[in-house]
mmCIF file of C-alpha atoms and ligand atoms in Angstrom:
data_model
loop_
_atom_site.group_PDB
_atom_site.id
_atom_site.type_symbol
_atom_site.label_atom_id
_atom_site.label_comp_id
_atom_site.label_asym_id
_atom_site.label_seq_id
_atom_site.Cartn_x
_atom_site.Cartn_y
_atom_site.Cartn_z
ATOM 1 C CA MET J 104 17.190 3.142 10.675
ATOM 2 C CA THR J 105 16.215 -0.376 9.426
ATOM 3 C CA VAL J 106 15.650 -1.441 6.105
ATOM 4 C CA GLN J 107 13.804 -4.500 5.657
ATOM 5 C CA LYS J 108 14.173 -7.064 2.762
ATOM 6 C CA VAL J 109 10.638 -6.666 0.527
ATOM 7 C CA LEU J 110 9.145 -10.048 -0.279
ATOM 8 C CA GLU J 111 7.772 -10.817 -3.403
ATOM 9 C CA ILE J 112 5.047 -13.309 -4.672
ATOM 10 C CA PRO J 113 4.501 -15.677 -4.301
ATOM 11 C CA HIS J 114 5.357 -15.866 -0.903
ATOM 12 C CA LEU J 115 2.333 -16.559 1.466
ATOM 13 C CA CYS J 116 2.725 -13.540 3.366
ATOM 14 C CA LEU J 117 1.644 -11.248 0.917
ATOM 15 C CA SER J 118 -1.630 -13.540 0.094
ATOM 16 C CA ASN J 119 -2.550 -14.283 3.605
ATOM 17 C CA PRO J 120 -4.711 -11.769 5.171
ATOM 18 C CA THR J 121 -3.094 -9.626 8.295
ATOM 19 C CA THR J 122 -3.993 -9.223 11.736
ATOM 20 C CA GLU J 123 -5.576 -5.991 13.386
ATOM 21 C CA ILE J 124 -3.143 -4.364 15.757
ATOM 22 C CA THR J 125 -4.372 -4.348 19.209
ATOM 23 C CA ASP J 126 -1.570 -2.983 21.448
ATOM 24 C CA PHE J 127 0.015 0.511 20.538
ATOM 25 C CA GLY J 128 3.283 0.554 22.077
ATOM 26 C CA SER J 129 7.228 0.570 21.313
ATOM 27 C CA GLU J 130 7.036 -2.634 19.241
ATOM 28 C CA GLU J 131 4.182 -1.006 16.712
ATOM 29 C CA ILE J 132 6.501 2.409 16.553
ATOM 30 C CA GLN J 133 9.212 0.515 15.562
ATOM 31 C CA LEU J 134 7.492 -1.232 12.937
ATOM 32 C CA ALA J 135 6.031 1.919 11.749
ATOM 33 C CA ASN J 136 9.956 3.378 11.209
ATOM 34 C CA ASP J 137 10.961 0.107 9.959
ATOM 35 C CA LEU J 138 8.193 0.308 7.119
ATOM 36 C CA ILE J 139 8.746 4.302 6.442
ATOM 37 C CA ASP J 140 12.679 3.424 6.599
ATOM 38 C CA THR J 141 12.247 0.764 3.878
ATOM 39 C CA MET J 142 9.860 2.676 1.502
ATOM 40 C CA LEU J 143 12.218 5.689 1.630
ATOM 41 C CA ALA J 144 15.318 3.387 0.665
ATOM 42 C CA SER J 145 13.541 1.862 -1.816
ATOM 43 C CA PRO J 146 13.502 4.096 -5.108
ATOM 44 C CA GLY J 147 9.961 4.909 -6.744
ATOM 45 C CA CYS J 148 7.919 3.330 -3.786
ATOM 46 C CA VAL J 149 5.158 5.327 -2.003
ATOM 47 C CA GLY J 150 3.834 2.851 -0.092
ATOM 48 C CA LEU J 151 4.571 -0.413 2.015
ATOM 49 C CA ALA J 152 2.434 -2.460 3.931
ATOM 50 C CA ALA J 153 3.448 -4.482 6.798
ATOM 51 C CA ASN J 154 3.473 -7.843 5.494
ATOM 52 C CA GLN J 155 5.610 -7.227 2.264
ATOM 53 C CA ILE J 156 8.397 -6.909 4.967
ATOM 54 C CA GLY J 157 7.302 -10.521 6.594
ATOM 55 C CA VAL J 158 4.859 -8.900 9.491
ATOM 56 C CA PRO J 159 1.100 -10.148 9.264
ATOM 57 C CA ARG J 160 -0.033 -6.998 10.691
ATOM 58 C CA ARG J 161 -2.675 -4.566 9.768
ATOM 59 C CA ILE J 162 -0.188 -1.213 9.068
ATOM 60 C CA PHE J 163 1.057 0.663 6.189
ATOM 61 C CA ALA J 164 3.421 3.584 5.428
ATOM 62 C CA LEU J 165 2.417 5.722 2.412
ATOM 63 C CA ASP J 166 4.130 9.103 1.371
ATOM 64 C CA VAL J 167 3.476 10.176 -2.263
ATOM 65 C CA SER J 168 4.533 13.333 -1.601
ATOM 66 C CA GLY J 169 7.348 13.276 -4.201
ATOM 67 C CA HIS J 170 5.662 11.775 -7.036
ATOM 68 C CA HIS J 171 4.679 13.745 -10.220
ATOM 69 C CA LYS J 172 1.183 12.226 -10.726
ATOM 70 C CA THR J 173 0.261 13.685 -7.136
ATOM 71 C CA THR J 174 -3.100 16.168 -6.785
ATOM 72 C CA SER J 175 -3.999 15.367 -3.231
ATOM 73 C CA CYS J 176 -1.205 14.791 -0.247
ATOM 74 C CA HIS J 177 -1.037 13.970 3.410
ATOM 75 C CA GLY J 178 2.871 13.750 3.187
ATOM 76 C CA LYS J 179 4.267 11.235 5.276
ATOM 77 C CA LEU J 180 1.768 8.769 6.554
ATOM 78 C CA VAL J 181 1.265 5.503 8.498
ATOM 79 C CA ILE J 182 -1.980 4.126 9.267
ATOM 80 C CA CYS J 183 -2.987 1.328 11.567
ATOM 81 C CA ASN J 184 -6.131 -0.812 10.720
ATOM 82 C CA PRO J 185 -7.488 0.656 7.999
ATOM 83 C CA VAL J 186 -11.135 0.927 7.033
ATOM 84 C CA LEU J 187 -12.752 2.576 3.801
ATOM 85 C CA ILE J 188 -15.703 4.415 5.065
ATOM 86 C CA ASP J 189 -16.098 5.680 0.870
ATOM 87 C CA GLY J 190 -14.848 5.572 -2.374
ATOM 88 C CA SER J 191 -16.574 6.597 -5.605
ATOM 89 C CA ASP J 192 -15.534 7.813 -9.050
ATOM 90 C CA ASN J 193 -14.163 4.450 -10.414
ATOM 91 C CA VAL J 194 -10.836 5.333 -12.622
ATOM 92 C CA THR J 195 -8.530 2.946 -14.628
ATOM 93 C CA LEU J 196 -4.695 3.614 -14.076
ATOM 94 C CA ARG J 197 -1.290 1.487 -14.817
ATOM 95 C CA GLU J 198 0.311 0.262 -11.311
ATOM 96 C CA GLY J 199 3.293 -1.383 -10.143
ATOM 97 C CA CYS J 200 4.512 -3.039 -6.935
ATOM 98 C CA MET J 201 7.668 -3.877 -5.176
ATOM 99 C CA SER J 202 6.088 -7.096 -4.755
ATOM 100 C CA VAL J 203 5.531 -8.168 -8.213
ATOM 101 C CA PRO J 204 8.671 -6.602 -9.868
ATOM 102 C CA HIS J 205 8.518 -7.639 -13.314
ATOM 103 C CA PHE J 206 4.845 -6.601 -14.000
ATOM 104 C CA THR J 207 2.510 -3.386 -14.117
ATOM 105 C CA GLY J 208 -1.569 -3.509 -14.888
ATOM 106 C CA ASP J 209 -4.053 -1.390 -15.472
ATOM 107 C CA ILE J 210 -6.071 -1.427 -12.339
ATOM 108 C CA THR J 211 -9.943 -0.022 -11.812
ATOM 109 C CA ARG J 212 -10.176 1.670 -8.569
ATOM 110 C CA PRO J 213 -12.326 4.310 -6.715
ATOM 111 C CA SER J 214 -10.337 7.705 -7.164
ATOM 112 C CA LYS J 215 -12.138 9.530 -4.431
ATOM 113 C CA ILE J 216 -11.832 7.713 -0.748
ATOM 114 C CA CYS J 217 -12.640 8.620 3.090
ATOM 115 C CA LEU J 218 -10.638 6.021 5.074
ATOM 116 C CA LYS J 219 -10.281 5.708 8.894
ATOM 117 C CA GLY J 220 -7.493 4.520 10.881
ATOM 118 C CA TYR J 221 -5.136 5.020 14.160
ATOM 119 C CA ASP J 222 -1.896 6.522 13.849
ATOM 120 C CA PRO J 223 1.381 4.500 15.486
ATOM 121 C CA GLN J 224 0.394 5.846 18.919
ATOM 122 C CA GLY J 225 -3.246 4.708 18.991
ATOM 123 C CA ALA J 226 -4.497 8.254 17.811
ATOM 124 C CA PRO J 227 -7.874 8.168 15.217
ATOM 125 C CA MET J 228 -7.143 9.435 12.196
ATOM 126 C CA GLU J 229 -9.534 10.125 9.300
ATOM 127 C CA ILE J 230 -8.175 10.671 5.406
ATOM 128 C CA ILE J 231 -10.227 12.027 2.785
ATOM 129 C CA THR J 232 -8.010 12.221 -0.442
ATOM 130 C CA GLU J 233 -8.364 11.475 -4.078
ATOM 131 C CA GLY J 234 -6.209 10.678 -6.926
ATOM 132 C CA PHE J 235 -2.798 9.329 -7.034
ATOM 133 C CA GLU J 236 -3.040 9.040 -2.896
ATOM 134 C CA ALA J 237 -6.088 7.236 -3.067
ATOM 135 C CA ARG J 238 -5.157 4.746 -5.128
ATOM 136 C CA ALA J 239 -1.834 3.892 -3.244
ATOM 137 C CA ILE J 240 -4.128 3.962 -0.218
ATOM 138 C CA LEU J 241 -6.115 1.469 -1.727
ATOM 139 C CA HIS J 242 -3.337 -0.976 -3.116
ATOM 140 C CA GLU J 243 -2.035 -0.957 0.307
ATOM 141 C CA LEU J 244 -5.287 -1.626 1.537
ATOM 142 C CA ASP J 245 -5.459 -4.885 -0.773
ATOM 143 C CA HIS J 246 -2.038 -5.951 0.521
ATOM 144 C CA LEU J 247 -3.498 -6.111 4.149
ATOM 145 C CA ASN J 248 -6.122 -8.686 2.794
ATOM 146 C CA GLY J 249 -4.060 -10.477 1.091
ATOM 147 C CA TYR J 250 -4.035 -9.536 -2.261
ATOM 148 C CA VAL J 251 -1.265 -7.658 -4.785
ATOM 149 C CA PHE J 252 -2.682 -6.158 -7.960
ATOM 150 C CA ILE J 253 -2.457 -8.812 -10.222
ATOM 151 C CA ASP J 254 -5.558 -10.151 -8.370
ATOM 152 C CA ARG J 255 -7.354 -7.088 -9.559
ATOM 153 C CA ILE J 256 -6.868 -7.754 -13.350
ATOM 154 C CA GLU J 257 -9.581 -7.705 -15.737
ATOM 155 C CA SER J 258 -8.382 -9.343 -18.509
ATOM 156 C CA PRO J 259 -4.916 -10.647 -19.494
ATOM 157 C CA THR J 260 -4.131 -7.588 -21.777
ATOM 158 C CA ALA J 261 -4.481 -5.307 -18.334
ATOM 159 C CA LEU J 262 -1.060 -6.669 -17.359
ATOM 160 C CA PHE J 263 2.463 -5.844 -19.239
ATOM 161 C CA LYS J 264 5.511 -6.860 -18.743
ATOM 162 C CA ARG J 265 7.580 -3.909 -16.932
ATOM 163 C CA LYS J 266 9.764 -1.951 -19.384
ATOM 164 C CA VAL J 267 11.496 0.700 -17.163
ATOM 165 C CA TYR J 268 12.764 -0.277 -13.805
ATOM 166 C CA LEU J 269 13.713 2.531 -10.810
HETATM 167 ZN ZN1 ZN Y 643 2.062 -3.114 -3.750
#
């Protein structure tokens, strides 16, 4: 088990786009395991992108199964080279992020999505989901594109100082 340090803004690794996974081998499996281990070791963390642990590759881990807001759930996921195929029904909800520890924000995102990608062994996968899981996936996808949630804040009144730390 390798728990990695989670980077915080303004680290450049969080604001640069990541690169596609081109080989699916032991290095990618190790990275996937590190992402899962670090996510599970972090209280309240439901997703983690590779560039949050300093690796600029297009891969993230996700697990919303224990979260009280979860409606649709695919369990523990690691998705490589994710591509958003479809998104609809925008909803505005509060978000937080381990890389932005002192703030939360109201962010508008599609509540229903279809996403394609690959598992860490290189097998193609398609995820159709909604609600909290969809939001978590879109949040991680933003990380891989070099954005954190505060980049999506529409007005200063949608940004809040965090009151509760897990
Ligand atoms: Zn985040």
